Coordinates of C-alpha atoms and ligand atoms in Angstrom, one line a residue:
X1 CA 79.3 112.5 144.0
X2 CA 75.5 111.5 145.0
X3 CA 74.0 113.7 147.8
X4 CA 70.6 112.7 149.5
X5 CA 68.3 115.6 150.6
X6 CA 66.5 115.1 153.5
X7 CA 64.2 117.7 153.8
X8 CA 61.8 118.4 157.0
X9 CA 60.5 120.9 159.5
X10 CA 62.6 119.1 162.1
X11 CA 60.9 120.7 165.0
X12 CA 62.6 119.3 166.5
X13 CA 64.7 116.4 164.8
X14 CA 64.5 113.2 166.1
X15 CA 66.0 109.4 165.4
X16 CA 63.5 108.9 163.0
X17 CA 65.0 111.1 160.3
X18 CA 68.4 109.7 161.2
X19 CA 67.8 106.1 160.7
X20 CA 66.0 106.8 157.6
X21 CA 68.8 108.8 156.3
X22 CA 71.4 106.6 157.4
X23 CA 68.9 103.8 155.6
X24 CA 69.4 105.9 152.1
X25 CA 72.6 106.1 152.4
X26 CA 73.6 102.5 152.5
X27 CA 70.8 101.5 150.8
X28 CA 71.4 104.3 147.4
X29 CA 75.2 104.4 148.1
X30 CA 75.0 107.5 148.6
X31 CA 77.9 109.6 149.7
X32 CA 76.5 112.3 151.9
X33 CA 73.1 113.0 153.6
X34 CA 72.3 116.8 153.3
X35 CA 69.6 117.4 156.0
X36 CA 67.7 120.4 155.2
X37 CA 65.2 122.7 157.1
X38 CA 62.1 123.9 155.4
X39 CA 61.0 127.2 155.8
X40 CA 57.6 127.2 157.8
X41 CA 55.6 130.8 157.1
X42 CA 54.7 131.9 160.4
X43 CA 51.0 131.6 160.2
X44 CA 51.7 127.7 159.7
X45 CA 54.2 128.1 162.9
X46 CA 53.4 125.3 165.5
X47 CA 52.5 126.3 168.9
X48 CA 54.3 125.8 170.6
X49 CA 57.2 125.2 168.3
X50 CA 61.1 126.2 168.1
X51 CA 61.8 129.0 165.9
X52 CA 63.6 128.6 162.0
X53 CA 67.0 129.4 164.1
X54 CA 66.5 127.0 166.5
X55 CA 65.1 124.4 164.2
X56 CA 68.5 125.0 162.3
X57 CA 70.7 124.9 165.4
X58 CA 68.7 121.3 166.6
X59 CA 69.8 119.7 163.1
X60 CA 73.8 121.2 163.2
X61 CA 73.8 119.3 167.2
X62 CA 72.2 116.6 165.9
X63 CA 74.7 116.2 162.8
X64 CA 77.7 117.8 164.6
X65 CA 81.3 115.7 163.6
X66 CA 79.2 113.1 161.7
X67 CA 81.7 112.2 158.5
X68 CA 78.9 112.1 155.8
X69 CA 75.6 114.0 157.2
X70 CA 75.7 117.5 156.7
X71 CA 73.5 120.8 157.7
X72 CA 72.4 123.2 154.6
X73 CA 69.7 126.1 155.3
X74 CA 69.1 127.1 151.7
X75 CA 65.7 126.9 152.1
X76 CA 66.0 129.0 155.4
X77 CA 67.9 131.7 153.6
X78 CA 65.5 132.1 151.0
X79 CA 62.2 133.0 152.8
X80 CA 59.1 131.9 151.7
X81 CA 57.2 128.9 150.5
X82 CA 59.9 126.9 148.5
X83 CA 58.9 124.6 145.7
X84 CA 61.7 121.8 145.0
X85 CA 62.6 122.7 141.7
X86 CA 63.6 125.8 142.4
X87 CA 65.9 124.5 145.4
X88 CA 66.8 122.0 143.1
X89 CA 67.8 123.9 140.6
X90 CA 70.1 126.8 143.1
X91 CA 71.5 123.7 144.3
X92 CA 72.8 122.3 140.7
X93 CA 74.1 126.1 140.1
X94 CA 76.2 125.9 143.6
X95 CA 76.8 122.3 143.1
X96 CA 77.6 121.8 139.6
X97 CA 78.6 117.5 139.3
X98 CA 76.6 116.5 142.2
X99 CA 74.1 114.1 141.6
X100 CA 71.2 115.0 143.8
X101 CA 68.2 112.6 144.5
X102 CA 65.3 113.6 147.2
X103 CA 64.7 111.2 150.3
X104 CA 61.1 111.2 151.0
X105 CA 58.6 108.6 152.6
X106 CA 56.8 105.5 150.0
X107 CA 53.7 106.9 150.7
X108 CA 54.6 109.9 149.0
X109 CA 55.7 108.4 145.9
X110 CA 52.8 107.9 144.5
X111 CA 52.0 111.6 145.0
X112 CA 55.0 112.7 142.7
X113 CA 53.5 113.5 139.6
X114 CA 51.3 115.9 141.4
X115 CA 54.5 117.5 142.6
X116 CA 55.4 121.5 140.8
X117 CA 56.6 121.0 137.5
X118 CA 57.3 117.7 137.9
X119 CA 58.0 116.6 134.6
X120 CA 61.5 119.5 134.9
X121 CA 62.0 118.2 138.2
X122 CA 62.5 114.6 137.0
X123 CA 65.1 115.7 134.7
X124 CA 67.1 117.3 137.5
X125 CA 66.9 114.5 140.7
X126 CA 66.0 111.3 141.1
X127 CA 63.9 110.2 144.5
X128 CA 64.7 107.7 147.3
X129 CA 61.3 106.3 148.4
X130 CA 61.7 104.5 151.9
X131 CA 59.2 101.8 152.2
X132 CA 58.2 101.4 156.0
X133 CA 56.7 98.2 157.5
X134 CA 52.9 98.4 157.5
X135 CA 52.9 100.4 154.4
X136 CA 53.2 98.8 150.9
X137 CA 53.9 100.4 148.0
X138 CA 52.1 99.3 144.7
X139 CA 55.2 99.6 142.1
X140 CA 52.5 98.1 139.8
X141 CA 50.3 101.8 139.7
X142 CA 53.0 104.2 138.9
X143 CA 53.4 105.1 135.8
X144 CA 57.2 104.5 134.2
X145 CA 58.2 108.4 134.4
X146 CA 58.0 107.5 138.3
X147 CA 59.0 104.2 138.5
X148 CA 62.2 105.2 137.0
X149 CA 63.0 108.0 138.9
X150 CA 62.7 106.3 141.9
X151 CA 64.4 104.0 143.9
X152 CA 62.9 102.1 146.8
X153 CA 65.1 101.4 150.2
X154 CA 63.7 99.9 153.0
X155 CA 63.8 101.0 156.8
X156 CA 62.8 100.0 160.2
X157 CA 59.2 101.1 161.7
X158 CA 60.0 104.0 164.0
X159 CA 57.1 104.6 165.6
X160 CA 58.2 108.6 165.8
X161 CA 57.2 112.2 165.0
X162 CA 57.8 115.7 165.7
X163 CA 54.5 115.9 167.1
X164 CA 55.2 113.2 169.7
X165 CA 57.8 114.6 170.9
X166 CA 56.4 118.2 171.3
X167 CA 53.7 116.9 172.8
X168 CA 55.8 114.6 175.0
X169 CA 57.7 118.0 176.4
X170 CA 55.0 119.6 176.7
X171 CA 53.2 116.6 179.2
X172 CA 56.7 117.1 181.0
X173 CA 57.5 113.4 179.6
X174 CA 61.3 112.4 178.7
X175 CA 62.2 112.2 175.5
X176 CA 65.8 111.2 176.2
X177 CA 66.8 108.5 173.4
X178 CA 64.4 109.7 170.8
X179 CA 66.4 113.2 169.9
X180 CA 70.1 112.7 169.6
X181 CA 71.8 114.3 173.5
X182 CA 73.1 117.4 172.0
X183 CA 69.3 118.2 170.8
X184 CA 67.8 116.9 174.4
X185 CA 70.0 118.9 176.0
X186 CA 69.3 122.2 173.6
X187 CA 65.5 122.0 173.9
X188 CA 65.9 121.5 178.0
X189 CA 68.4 124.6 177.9
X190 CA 66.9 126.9 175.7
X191 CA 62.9 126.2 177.3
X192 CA 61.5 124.7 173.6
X193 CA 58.2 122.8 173.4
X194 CA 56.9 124.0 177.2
X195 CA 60.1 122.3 178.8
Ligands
ATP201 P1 55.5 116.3 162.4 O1 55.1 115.3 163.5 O2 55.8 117.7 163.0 O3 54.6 116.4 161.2 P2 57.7 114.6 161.4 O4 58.2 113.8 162.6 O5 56.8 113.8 160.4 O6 57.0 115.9 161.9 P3 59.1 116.1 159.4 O7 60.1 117.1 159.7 O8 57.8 116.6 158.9 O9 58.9 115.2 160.7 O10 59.7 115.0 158.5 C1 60.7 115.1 157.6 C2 60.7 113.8 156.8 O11 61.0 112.6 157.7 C3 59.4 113.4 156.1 O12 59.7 112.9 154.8 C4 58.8 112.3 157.0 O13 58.0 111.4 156.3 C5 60.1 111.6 157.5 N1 59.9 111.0 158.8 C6 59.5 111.6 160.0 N2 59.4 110.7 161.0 C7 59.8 109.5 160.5 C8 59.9 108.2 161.0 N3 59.6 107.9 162.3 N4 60.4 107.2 160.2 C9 60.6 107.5 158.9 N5 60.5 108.7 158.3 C10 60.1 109.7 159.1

């Protein structure tokens, strides 16, 4: 089985991360997209931003009855800064036969190597890059320990963030159609961003 990790702060998560996901997975042929909630040390906390509870709750509405994308807070439960190859590596112990490779945007690809222990972490997961319109990746300057661990899928522009969205709240804008309903409805209900 091949599981994407899509890892954010999701405060809150919007269409953006879904489409990309949704990109990896028919682009990587993958079989499930495991969205997963950093944990943000409160002196980094946005204000005004949702809690790590309601951050959680925002991604279970936003996956709720989907057949492939899937919820996990291990990175919640733990506390903390988390470096990847330590998720990585309690999610191989719970998850023994999974095949796990890490969605993240092209522009970090050519980051990696600077990642924590990368050279373990390449031995454990592989990496989706998504390529976005506007911003082209040189395959050409990575070096072959990256090129092979990563696998580029392409996606739409969504010209999206977090931060537009809090901000658009907070201006007492809409941002119906840009969080799935069950998320608009959450932040209206439960007073997030200044709403
Ligand atoms: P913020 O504005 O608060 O920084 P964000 O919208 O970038 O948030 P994150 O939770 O930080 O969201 O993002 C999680 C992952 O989703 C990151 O890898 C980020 O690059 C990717 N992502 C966010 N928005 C988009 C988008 N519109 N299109 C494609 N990928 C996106």
């Amino acid at each position: 089985m091949k599981v994407g990790i899509m890892g954010g702060t999701f405060d809150p998560i919007h269409i953006g991360h879904l489409i990309a996901a949704q990109c990896a997975f028919e682009q990587s042929a993958l079989d499930e997209v495991w969205f997963m909630p950093t944990n943000v040390p409160p002196h980094k906390q946005q204000a005004p931003g949702a809690t790590p509870k309601q951050r959680w709750e925002m991604v279970c509405k936003a996956v709720e009855g989907h057949p492939y994308f899937r919820p996990i807070d291990i990175e919640l439960q733990k506390g903390g800064v988390s470096y990847s190859i330590d998720t990585v590596k309690l999610l191989k112990q719970q998850h023994p036969g999974i095949h796990f490779s890490y969605i993240i945007g092209a522009d970090m690809v050519q980051y990696l190597p600077k990642w924590y222990k990368f050279d373990e972490l390449v031995q454990l997961i592989s990496f989706i890059g998504l390529q976005r319109p506007g911003y082209e990746l040189d395959v050409k300057q990575l070096s072959d320990q990256v090129r092979q661990a990563v696998s580029i899928v392409s996606m739409p522009l969504m010209e999206l963030s977090s931060t537009s969205i809090r901000e658009r709240v907070a201006e007492g804008k809409s941002i119906r159609y840009m969080v799935p309903d069950g998320v608009y409805d959450y932040i209206e209900v439960n007073g997030i961003y200044g709403s």
